[in-house]
PDB file of C-alpha atoms in Angstrom:
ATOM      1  CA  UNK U   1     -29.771  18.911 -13.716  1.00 45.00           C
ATOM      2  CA  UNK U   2     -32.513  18.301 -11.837  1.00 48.00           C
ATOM      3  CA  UNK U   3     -31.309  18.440  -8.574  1.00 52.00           C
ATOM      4  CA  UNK U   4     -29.702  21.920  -9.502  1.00 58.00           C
ATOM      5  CA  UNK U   5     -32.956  23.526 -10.548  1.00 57.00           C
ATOM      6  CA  UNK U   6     -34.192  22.213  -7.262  1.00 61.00           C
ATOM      7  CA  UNK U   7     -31.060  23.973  -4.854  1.00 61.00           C
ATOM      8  CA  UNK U   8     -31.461  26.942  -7.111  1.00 67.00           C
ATOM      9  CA  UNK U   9     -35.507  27.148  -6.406  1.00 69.00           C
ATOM     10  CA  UNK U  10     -34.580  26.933  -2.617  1.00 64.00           C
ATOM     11  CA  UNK U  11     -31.995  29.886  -2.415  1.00 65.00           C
ATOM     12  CA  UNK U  12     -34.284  32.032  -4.010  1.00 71.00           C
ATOM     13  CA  UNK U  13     -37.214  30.789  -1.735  1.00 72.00           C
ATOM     14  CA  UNK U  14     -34.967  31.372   1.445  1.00 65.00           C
ATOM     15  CA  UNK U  15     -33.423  34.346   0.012  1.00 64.00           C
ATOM     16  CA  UNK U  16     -36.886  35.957  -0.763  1.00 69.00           C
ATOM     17  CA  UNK U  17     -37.965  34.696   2.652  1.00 69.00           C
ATOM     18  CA  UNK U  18     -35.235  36.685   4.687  1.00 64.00           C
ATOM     19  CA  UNK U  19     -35.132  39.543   2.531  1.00 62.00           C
ATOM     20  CA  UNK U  20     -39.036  39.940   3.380  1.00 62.00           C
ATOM     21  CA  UNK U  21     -38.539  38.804   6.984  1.00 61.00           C
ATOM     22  CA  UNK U  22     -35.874  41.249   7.629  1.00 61.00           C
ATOM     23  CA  UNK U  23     -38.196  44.352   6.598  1.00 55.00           C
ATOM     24  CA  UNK U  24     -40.924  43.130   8.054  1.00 57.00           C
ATOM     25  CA  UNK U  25     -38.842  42.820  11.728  1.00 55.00           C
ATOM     26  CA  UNK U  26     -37.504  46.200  11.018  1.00 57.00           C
ATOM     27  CA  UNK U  27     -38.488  49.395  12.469  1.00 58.00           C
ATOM     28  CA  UNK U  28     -39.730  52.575  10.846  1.00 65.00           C
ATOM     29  CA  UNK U  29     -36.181  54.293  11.218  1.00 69.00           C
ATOM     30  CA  UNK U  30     -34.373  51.496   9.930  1.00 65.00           C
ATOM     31  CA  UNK U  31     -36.713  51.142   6.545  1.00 64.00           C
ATOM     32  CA  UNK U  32     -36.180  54.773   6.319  1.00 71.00           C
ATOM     33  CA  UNK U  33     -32.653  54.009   6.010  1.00 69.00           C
ATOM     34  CA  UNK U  34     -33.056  51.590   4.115  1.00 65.00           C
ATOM     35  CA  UNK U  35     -35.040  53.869   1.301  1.00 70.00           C
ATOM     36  CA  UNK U  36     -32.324  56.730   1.294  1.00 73.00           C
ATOM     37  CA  UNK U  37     -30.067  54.090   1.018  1.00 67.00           C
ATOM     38  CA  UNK U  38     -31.370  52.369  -2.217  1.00 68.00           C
ATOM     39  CA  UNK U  39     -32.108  56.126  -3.278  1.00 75.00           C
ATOM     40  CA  UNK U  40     -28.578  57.154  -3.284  1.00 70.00           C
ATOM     41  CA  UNK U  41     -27.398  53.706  -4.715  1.00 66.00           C
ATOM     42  CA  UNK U  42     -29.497  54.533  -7.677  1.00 69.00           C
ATOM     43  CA  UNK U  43     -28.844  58.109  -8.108  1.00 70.00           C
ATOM     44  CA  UNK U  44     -24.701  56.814  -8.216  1.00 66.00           C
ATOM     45  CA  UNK U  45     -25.605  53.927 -10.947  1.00 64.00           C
ATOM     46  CA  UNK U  46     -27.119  56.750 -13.064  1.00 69.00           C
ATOM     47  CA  UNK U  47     -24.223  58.606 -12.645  1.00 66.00           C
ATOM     48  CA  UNK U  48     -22.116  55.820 -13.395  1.00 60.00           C
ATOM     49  CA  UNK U  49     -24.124  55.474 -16.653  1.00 62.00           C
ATOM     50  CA  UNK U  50     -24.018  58.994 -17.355  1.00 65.00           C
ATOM     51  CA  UNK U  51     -20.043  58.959 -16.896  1.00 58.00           C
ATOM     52  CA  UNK U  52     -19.785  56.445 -19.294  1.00 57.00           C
ATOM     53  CA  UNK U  53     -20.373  59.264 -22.208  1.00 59.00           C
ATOM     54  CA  UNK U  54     -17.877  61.605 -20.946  1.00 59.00           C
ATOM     55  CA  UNK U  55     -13.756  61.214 -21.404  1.00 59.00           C
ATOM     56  CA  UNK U  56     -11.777  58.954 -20.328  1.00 60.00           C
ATOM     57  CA  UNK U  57     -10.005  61.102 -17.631  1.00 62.00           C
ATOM     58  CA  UNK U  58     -13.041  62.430 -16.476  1.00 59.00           C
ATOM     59  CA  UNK U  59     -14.462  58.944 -15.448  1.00 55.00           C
ATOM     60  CA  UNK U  60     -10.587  58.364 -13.756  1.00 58.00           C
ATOM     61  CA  UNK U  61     -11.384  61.814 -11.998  1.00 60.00           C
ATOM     62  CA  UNK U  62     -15.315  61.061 -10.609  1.00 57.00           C
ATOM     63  CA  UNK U  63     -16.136  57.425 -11.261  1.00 57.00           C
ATOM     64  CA  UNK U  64     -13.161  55.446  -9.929  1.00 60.00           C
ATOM     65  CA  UNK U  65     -13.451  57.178  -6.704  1.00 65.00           C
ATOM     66  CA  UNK U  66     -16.961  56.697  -6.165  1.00 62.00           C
ATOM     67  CA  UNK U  67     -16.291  52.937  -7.043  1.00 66.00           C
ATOM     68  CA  UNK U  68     -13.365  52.575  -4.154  1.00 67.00           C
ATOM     69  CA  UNK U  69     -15.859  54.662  -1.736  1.00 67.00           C
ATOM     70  CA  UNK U  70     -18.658  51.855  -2.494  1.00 66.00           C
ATOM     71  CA  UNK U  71     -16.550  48.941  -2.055  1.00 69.00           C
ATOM     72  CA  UNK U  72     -15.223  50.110   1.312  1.00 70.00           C
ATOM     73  CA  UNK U  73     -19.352  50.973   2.196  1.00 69.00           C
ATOM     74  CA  UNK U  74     -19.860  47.107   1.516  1.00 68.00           C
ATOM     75  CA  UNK U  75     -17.116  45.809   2.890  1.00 76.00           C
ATOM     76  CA  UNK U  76     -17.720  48.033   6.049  1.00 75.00           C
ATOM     77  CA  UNK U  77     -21.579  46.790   5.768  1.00 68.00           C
ATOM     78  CA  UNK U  78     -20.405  42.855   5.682  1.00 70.00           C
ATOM     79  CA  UNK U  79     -18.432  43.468   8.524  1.00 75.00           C
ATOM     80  CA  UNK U  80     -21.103  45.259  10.527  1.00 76.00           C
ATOM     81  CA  UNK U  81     -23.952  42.806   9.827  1.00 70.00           C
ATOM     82  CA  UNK U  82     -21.629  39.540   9.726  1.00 75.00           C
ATOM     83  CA  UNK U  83     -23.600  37.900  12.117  1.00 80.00           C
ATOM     84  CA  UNK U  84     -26.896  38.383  10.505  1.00 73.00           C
ATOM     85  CA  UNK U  85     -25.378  37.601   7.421  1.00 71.00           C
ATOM     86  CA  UNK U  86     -23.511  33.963   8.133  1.00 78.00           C
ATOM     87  CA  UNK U  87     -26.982  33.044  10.266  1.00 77.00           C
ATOM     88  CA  UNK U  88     -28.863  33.578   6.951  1.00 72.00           C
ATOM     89  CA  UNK U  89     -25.977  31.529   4.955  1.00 75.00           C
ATOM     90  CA  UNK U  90     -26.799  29.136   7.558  1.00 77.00           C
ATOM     91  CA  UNK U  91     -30.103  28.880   6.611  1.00 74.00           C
ATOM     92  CA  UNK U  92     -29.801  28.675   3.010  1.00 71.00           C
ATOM     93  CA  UNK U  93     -27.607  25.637   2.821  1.00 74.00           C
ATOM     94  CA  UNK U  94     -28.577  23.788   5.903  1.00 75.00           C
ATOM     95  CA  UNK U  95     -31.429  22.234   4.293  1.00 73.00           C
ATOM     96  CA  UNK U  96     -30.051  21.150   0.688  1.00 70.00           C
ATOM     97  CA  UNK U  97     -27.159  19.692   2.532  1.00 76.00           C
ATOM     98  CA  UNK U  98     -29.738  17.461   4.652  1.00 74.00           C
ATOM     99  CA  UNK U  99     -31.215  16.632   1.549  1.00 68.00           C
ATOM    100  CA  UNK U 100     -28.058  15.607  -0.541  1.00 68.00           C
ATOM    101  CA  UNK U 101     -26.755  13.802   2.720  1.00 70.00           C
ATOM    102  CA  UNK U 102     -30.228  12.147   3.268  1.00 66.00           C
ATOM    103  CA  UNK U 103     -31.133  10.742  -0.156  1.00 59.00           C
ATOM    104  CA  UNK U 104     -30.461   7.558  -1.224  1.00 51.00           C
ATOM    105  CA  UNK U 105     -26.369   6.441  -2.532  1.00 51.00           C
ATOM    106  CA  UNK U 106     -25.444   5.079  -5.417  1.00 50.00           C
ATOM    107  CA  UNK U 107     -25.575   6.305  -9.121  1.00 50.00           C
ATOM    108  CA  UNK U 108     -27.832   5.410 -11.736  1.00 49.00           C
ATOM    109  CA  UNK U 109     -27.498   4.428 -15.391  1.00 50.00           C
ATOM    110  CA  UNK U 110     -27.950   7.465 -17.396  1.00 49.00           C
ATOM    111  CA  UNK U 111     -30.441  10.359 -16.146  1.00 47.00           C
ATOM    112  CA  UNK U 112     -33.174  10.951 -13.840  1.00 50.00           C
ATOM    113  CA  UNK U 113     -36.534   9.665 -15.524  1.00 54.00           C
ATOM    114  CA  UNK U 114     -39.979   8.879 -14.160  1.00 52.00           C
ATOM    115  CA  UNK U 115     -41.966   6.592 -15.806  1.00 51.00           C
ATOM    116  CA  UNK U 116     -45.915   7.611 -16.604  1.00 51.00           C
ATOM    117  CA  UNK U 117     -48.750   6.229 -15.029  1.00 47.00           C
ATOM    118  CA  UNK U 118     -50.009   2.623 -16.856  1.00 51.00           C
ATOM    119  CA  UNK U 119     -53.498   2.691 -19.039  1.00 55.00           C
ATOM    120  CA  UNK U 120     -55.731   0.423 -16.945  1.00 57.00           C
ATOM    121  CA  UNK U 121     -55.502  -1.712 -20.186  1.00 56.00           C
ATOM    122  CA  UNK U 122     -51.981  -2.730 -19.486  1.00 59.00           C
ATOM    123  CA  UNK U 123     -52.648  -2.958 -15.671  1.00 58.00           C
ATOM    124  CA  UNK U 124     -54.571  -5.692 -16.427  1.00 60.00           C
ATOM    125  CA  UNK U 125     -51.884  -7.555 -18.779  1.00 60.00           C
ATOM    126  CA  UNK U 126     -49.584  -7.383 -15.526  1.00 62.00           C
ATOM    127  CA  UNK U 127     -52.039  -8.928 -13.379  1.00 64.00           C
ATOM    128  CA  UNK U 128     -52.852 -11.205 -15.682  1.00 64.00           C
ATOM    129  CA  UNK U 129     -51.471 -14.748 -17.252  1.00 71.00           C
ATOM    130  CA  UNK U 130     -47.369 -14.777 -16.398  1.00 82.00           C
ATOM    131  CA  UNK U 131     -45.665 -14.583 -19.895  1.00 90.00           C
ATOM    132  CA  UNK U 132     -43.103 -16.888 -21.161  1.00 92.00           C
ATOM    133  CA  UNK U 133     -39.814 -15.700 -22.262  1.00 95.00           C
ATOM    134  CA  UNK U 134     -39.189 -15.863 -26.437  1.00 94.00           C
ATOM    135  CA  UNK U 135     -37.260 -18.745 -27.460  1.00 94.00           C
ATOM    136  CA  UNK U 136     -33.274 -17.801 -27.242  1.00 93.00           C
ATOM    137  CA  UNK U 137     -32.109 -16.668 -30.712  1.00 94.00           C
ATOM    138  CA  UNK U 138     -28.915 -17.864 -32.209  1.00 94.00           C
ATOM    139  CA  UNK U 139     -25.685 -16.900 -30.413  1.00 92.00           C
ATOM    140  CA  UNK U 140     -23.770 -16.055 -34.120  1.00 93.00           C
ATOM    141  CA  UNK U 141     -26.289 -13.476 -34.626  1.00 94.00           C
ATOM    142  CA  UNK U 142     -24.909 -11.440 -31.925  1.00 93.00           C
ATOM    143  CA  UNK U 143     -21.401 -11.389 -33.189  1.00 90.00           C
ATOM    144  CA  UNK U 144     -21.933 -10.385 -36.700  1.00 91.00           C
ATOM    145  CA  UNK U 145     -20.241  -7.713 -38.020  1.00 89.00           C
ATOM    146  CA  UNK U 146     -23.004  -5.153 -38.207  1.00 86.00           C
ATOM    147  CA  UNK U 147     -23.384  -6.006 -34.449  1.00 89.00           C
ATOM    148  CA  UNK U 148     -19.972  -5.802 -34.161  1.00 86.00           C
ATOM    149  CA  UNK U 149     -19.604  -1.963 -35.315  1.00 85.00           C
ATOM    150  CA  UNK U 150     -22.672  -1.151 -32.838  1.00 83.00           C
ATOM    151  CA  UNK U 151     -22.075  -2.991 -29.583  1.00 86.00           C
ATOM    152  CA  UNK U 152     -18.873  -4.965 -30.101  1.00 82.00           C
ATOM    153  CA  UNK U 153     -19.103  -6.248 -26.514  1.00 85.00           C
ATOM    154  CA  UNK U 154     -22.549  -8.107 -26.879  1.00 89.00           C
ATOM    155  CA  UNK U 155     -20.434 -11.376 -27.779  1.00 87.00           C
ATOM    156  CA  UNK U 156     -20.393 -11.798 -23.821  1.00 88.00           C
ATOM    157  CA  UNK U 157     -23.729 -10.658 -22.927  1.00 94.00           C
ATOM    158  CA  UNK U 158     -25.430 -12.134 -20.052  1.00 95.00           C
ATOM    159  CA  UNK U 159     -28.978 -12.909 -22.053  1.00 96.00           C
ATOM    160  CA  UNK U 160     -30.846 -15.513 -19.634  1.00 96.00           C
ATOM    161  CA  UNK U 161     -34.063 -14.379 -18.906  1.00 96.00           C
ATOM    162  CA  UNK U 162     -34.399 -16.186 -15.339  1.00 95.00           C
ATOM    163  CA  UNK U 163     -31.426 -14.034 -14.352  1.00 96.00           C
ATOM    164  CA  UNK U 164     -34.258 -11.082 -14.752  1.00 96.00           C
ATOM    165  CA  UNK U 165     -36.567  -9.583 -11.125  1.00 95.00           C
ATOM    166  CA  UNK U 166     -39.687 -11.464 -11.620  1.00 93.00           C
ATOM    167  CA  UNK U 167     -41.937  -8.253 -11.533  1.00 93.00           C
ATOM    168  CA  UNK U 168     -39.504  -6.752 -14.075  1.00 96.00           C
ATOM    169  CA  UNK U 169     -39.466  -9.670 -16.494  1.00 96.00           C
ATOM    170  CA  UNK U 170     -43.344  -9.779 -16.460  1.00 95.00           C
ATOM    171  CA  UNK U 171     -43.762  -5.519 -17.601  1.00 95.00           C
ATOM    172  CA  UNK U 172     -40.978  -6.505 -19.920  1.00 97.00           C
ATOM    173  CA  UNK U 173     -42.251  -9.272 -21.804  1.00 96.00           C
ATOM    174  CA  UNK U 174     -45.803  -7.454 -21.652  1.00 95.00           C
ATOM    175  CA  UNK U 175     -44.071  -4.764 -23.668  1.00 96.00           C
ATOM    176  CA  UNK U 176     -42.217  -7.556 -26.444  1.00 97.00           C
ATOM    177  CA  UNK U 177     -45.699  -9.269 -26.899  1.00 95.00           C
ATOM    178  CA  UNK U 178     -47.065  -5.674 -27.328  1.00 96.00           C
ATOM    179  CA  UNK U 179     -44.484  -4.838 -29.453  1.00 97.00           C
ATOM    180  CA  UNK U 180     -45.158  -8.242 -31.564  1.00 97.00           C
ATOM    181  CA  UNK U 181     -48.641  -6.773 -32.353  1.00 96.00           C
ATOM    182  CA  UNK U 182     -47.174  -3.726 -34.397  1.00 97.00           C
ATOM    183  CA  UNK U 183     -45.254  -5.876 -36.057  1.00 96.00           C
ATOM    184  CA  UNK U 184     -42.203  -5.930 -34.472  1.00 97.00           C
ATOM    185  CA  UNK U 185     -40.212  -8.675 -33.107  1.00 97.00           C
ATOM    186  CA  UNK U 186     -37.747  -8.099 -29.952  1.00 98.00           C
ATOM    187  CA  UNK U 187     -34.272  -9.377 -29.735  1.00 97.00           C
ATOM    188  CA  UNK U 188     -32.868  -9.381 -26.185  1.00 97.00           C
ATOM    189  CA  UNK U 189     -29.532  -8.088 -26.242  1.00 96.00           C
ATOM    190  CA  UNK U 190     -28.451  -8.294 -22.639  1.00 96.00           C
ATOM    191  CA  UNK U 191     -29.708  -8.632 -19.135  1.00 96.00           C
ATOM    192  CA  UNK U 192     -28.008  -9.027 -16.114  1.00 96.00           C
ATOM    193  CA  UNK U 193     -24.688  -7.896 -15.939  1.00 94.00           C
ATOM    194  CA  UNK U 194     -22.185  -8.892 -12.868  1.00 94.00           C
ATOM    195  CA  UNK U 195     -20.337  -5.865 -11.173  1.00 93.00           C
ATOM    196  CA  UNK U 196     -16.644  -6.938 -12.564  1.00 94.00           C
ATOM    197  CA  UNK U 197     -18.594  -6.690 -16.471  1.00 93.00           C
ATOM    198  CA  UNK U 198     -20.243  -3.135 -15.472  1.00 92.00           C
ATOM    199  CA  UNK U 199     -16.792  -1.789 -13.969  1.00 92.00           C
ATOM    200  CA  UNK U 200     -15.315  -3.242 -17.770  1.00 91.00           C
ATOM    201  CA  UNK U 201     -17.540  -1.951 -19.675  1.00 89.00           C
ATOM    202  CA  UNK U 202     -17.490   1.808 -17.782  1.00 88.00           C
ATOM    203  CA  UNK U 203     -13.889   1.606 -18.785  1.00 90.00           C
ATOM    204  CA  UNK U 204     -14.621   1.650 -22.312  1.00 85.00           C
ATOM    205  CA  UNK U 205     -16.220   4.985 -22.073  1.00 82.00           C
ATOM    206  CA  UNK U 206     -19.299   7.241 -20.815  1.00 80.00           C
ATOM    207  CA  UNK U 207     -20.198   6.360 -25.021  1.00 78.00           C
ATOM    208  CA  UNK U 208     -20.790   2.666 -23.621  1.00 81.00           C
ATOM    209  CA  UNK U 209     -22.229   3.663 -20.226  1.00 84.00           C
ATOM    210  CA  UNK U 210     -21.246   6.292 -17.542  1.00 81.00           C
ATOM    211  CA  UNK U 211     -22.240   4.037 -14.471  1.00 85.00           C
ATOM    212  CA  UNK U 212     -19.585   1.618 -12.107  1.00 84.00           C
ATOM    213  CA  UNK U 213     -20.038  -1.169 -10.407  1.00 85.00           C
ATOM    214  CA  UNK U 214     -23.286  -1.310  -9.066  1.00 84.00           C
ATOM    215  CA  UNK U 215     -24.260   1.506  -9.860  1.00 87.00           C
ATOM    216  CA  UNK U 216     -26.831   0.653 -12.594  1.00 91.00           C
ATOM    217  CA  UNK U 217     -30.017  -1.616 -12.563  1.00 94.00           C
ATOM    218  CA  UNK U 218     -28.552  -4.520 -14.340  1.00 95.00           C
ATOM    219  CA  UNK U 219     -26.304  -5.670 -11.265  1.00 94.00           C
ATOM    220  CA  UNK U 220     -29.999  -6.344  -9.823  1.00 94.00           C
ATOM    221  CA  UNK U 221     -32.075  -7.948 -12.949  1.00 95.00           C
ATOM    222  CA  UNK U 222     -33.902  -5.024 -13.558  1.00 96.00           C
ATOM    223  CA  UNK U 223     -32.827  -3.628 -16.602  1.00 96.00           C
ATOM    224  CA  UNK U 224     -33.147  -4.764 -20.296  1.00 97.00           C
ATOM    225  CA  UNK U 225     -30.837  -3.632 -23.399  1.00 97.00           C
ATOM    226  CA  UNK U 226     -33.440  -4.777 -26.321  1.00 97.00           C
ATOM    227  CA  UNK U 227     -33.144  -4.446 -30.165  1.00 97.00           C
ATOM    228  CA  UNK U 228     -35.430  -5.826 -32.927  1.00 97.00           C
ATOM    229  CA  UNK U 229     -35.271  -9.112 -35.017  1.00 97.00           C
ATOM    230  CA  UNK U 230     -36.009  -8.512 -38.863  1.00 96.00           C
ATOM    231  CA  UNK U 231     -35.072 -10.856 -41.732  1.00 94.00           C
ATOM    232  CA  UNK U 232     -32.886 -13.122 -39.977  1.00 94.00           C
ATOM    233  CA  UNK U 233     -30.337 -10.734 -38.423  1.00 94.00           C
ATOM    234  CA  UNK U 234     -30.637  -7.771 -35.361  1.00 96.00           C
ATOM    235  CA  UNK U 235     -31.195  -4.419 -35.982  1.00 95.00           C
ATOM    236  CA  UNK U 236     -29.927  -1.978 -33.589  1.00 93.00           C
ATOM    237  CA  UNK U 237     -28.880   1.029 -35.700  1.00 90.00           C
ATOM    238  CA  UNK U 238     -31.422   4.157 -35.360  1.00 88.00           C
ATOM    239  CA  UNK U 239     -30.667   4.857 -38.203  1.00 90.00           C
ATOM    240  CA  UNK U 240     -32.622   2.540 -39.818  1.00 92.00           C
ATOM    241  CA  UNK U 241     -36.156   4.526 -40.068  1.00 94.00           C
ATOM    242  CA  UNK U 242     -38.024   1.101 -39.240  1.00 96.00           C
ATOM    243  CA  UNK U 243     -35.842   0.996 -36.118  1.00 96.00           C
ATOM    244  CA  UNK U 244     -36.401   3.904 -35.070  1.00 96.00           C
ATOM    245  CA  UNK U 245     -39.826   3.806 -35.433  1.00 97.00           C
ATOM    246  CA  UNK U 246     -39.955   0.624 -33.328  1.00 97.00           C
ATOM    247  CA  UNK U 247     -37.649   2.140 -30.489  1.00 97.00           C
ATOM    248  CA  UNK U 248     -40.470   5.254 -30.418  1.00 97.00           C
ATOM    249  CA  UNK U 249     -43.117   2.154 -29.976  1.00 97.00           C
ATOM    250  CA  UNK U 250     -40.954   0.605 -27.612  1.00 98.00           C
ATOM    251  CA  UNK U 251     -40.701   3.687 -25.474  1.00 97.00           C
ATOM    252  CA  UNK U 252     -44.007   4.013 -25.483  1.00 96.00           C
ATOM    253  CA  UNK U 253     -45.090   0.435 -24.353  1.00 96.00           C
ATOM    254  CA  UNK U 254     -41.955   0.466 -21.795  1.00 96.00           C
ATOM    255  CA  UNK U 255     -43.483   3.619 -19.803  1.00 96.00           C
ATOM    256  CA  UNK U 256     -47.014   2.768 -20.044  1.00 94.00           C
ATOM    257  CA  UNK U 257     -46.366  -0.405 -17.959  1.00 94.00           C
ATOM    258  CA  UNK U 258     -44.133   1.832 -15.582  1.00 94.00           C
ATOM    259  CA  UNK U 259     -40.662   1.188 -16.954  1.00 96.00           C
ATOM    260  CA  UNK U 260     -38.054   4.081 -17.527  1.00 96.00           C
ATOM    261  CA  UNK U 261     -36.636   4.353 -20.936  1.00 97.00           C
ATOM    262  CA  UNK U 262     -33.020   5.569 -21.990  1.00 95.00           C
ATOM    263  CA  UNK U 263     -34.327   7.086 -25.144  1.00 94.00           C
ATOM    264  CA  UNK U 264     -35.516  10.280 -23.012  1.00 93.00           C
ATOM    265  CA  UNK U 265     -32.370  10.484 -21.140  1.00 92.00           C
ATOM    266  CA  UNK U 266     -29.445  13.345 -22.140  1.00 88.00           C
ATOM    267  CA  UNK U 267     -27.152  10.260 -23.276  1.00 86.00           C
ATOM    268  CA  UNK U 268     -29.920   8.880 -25.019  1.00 91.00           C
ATOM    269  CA  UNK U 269     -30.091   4.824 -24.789  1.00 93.00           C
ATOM    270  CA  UNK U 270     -32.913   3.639 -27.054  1.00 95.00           C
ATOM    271  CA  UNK U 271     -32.863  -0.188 -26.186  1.00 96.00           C
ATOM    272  CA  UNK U 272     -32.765   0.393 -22.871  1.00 96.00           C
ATOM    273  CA  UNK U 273     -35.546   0.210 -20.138  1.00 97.00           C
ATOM    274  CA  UNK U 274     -35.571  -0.017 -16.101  1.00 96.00           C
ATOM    275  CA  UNK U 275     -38.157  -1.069 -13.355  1.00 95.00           C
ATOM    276  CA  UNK U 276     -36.388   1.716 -10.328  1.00 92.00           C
ATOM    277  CA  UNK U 277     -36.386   0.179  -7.444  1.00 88.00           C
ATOM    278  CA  UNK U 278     -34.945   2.921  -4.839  1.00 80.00           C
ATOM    279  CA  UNK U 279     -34.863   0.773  -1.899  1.00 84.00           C
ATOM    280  CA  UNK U 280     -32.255  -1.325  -4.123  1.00 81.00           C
ATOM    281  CA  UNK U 281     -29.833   1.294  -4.733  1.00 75.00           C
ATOM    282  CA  UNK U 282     -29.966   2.030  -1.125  1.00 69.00           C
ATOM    283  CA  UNK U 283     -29.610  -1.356   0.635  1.00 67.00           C
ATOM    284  CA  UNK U 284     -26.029  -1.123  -1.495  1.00 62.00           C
TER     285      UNK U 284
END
């Protein structure tokens, strides 16, 4: 949606621009024409209004002429200024195209999202002692049947946290020890993820994920699907108040150390964070 707004902001830009160009370039006789012009335009769309109250057969008598006499004035008016006109097309969509054509390939996982700038507190955490991954919980805690009605294909879920970008697995275990503070302990749910998985799992549905094969950050170690550990079983459901609580936490801690969360994207993704790496997407 982004992009959109963007393309949309530049045709009215260039738009304004050669509408204000072209009077300025103009001479005195042509504005002049250009006045009477709008002036009888007007004066016909009040009448137009105006005929709207009367009968039906007068309109058929007065307005539908008047229409067919305007459409041949613009049609004769395209035709006359053609040139003009396909010169200031050409300037209009030259430069979105360069940008579409120029930016970097390859979809992402979910929606554009910038992360916010890190406290200094948290800069310093990253710079800092390198943090040690959790110890690996259970593997029958991930097929349970609570996990089973939420993410039924976390049986097979890469979770190996040496499989993770270094720089992403330190900002991601900063946020887990963070986390641990307020109480909450983090369950890793899955990691990496090979390109045959990804191109599985976007088979299943954009409710399971709406990117291919390598088109999402976990063919590259840096992205995290994360859930919370309470009472000797995972909790992933939002709909537990406590969980959702901790994903708001989570989101918080995930952006402050420069990670993007799913939870603000339009498919929202609450266990879900990102280090974006552009160059990445683009060497693929």
């Amino acid at each position: 949606m982004g992009a959109t707004y963007f393309f949309v902001f530049l045709a009215v830009i260039y738009g304004a621009a050669i509408g204000f160009g072209g009077w300025y370039v103009a001479g005195n006789d042509r504005r002049r024409q250009w006045r009477l012009h709008f002036t009888e335009k007007r004066a016909a769309l009040m009448g137009w209004f105006s005929a709207r109250r009367q009968s039906a057969s007068y309109r058929r008598r007065q307005v539908f002429p008047l229409i067919l006499t305007h459409a041949d004035h613009v049609r004769n008016l395209l035709h006359r200024h053609r040139r003009a006109l396909s010169l200031a097309l050409v300037i209009l969509c030259v430069p979105p195209i360069l940008v579409q054509l120029l930016a970097p390939t390859g979809g992402l996982e979910g929606y554009d999202d910038m992360p916010r700038a890190s406290a200094p507190v948290i800069a310093g955490l990253l710079q800092g002692e390198q943090l040690v991954p959790p110890p690996p919980l259970p593997p029958e805690l991930f097929v349970t049947r609570e996990i089973a009605a939420e993410r039924n294909e976390l049986a097979s879920a890469n979770r190996e946290w040496n499989a993770f970008d270094t720089e992403f697995r330190q900002r991601l275990l900063t946020v887990y020890q963070l986390m641990a503070k307020h109480g909450y302990q983090m369950a890793l749910l899955e990691g990496y993820r090979s390109p045959e998985r990804q191109a599985s799992l976007a088979q299943l549905g954009p409710h399971v994920t709406n990117a291919g094969a390598y088109q999402s950050y976990h063919q590259y170690g840096l992205a995290a699907d994360s859930a919370f550990y309470r009472g000797g079983r995972i909790v992933i459901s939002e709909r537990d108040p406590w969980a959702m609580e901790g994903y708001r936490l989570y989101g918080q801690f995930a952006e402050s150390v420069g990670l993007v969360w799913g939870g603000r994207w339009q498919l929202m993704d609450f266990g879900h964070v990102e280090l974006r790496k552009p160059e990445v997407m683009a060497r693929r």
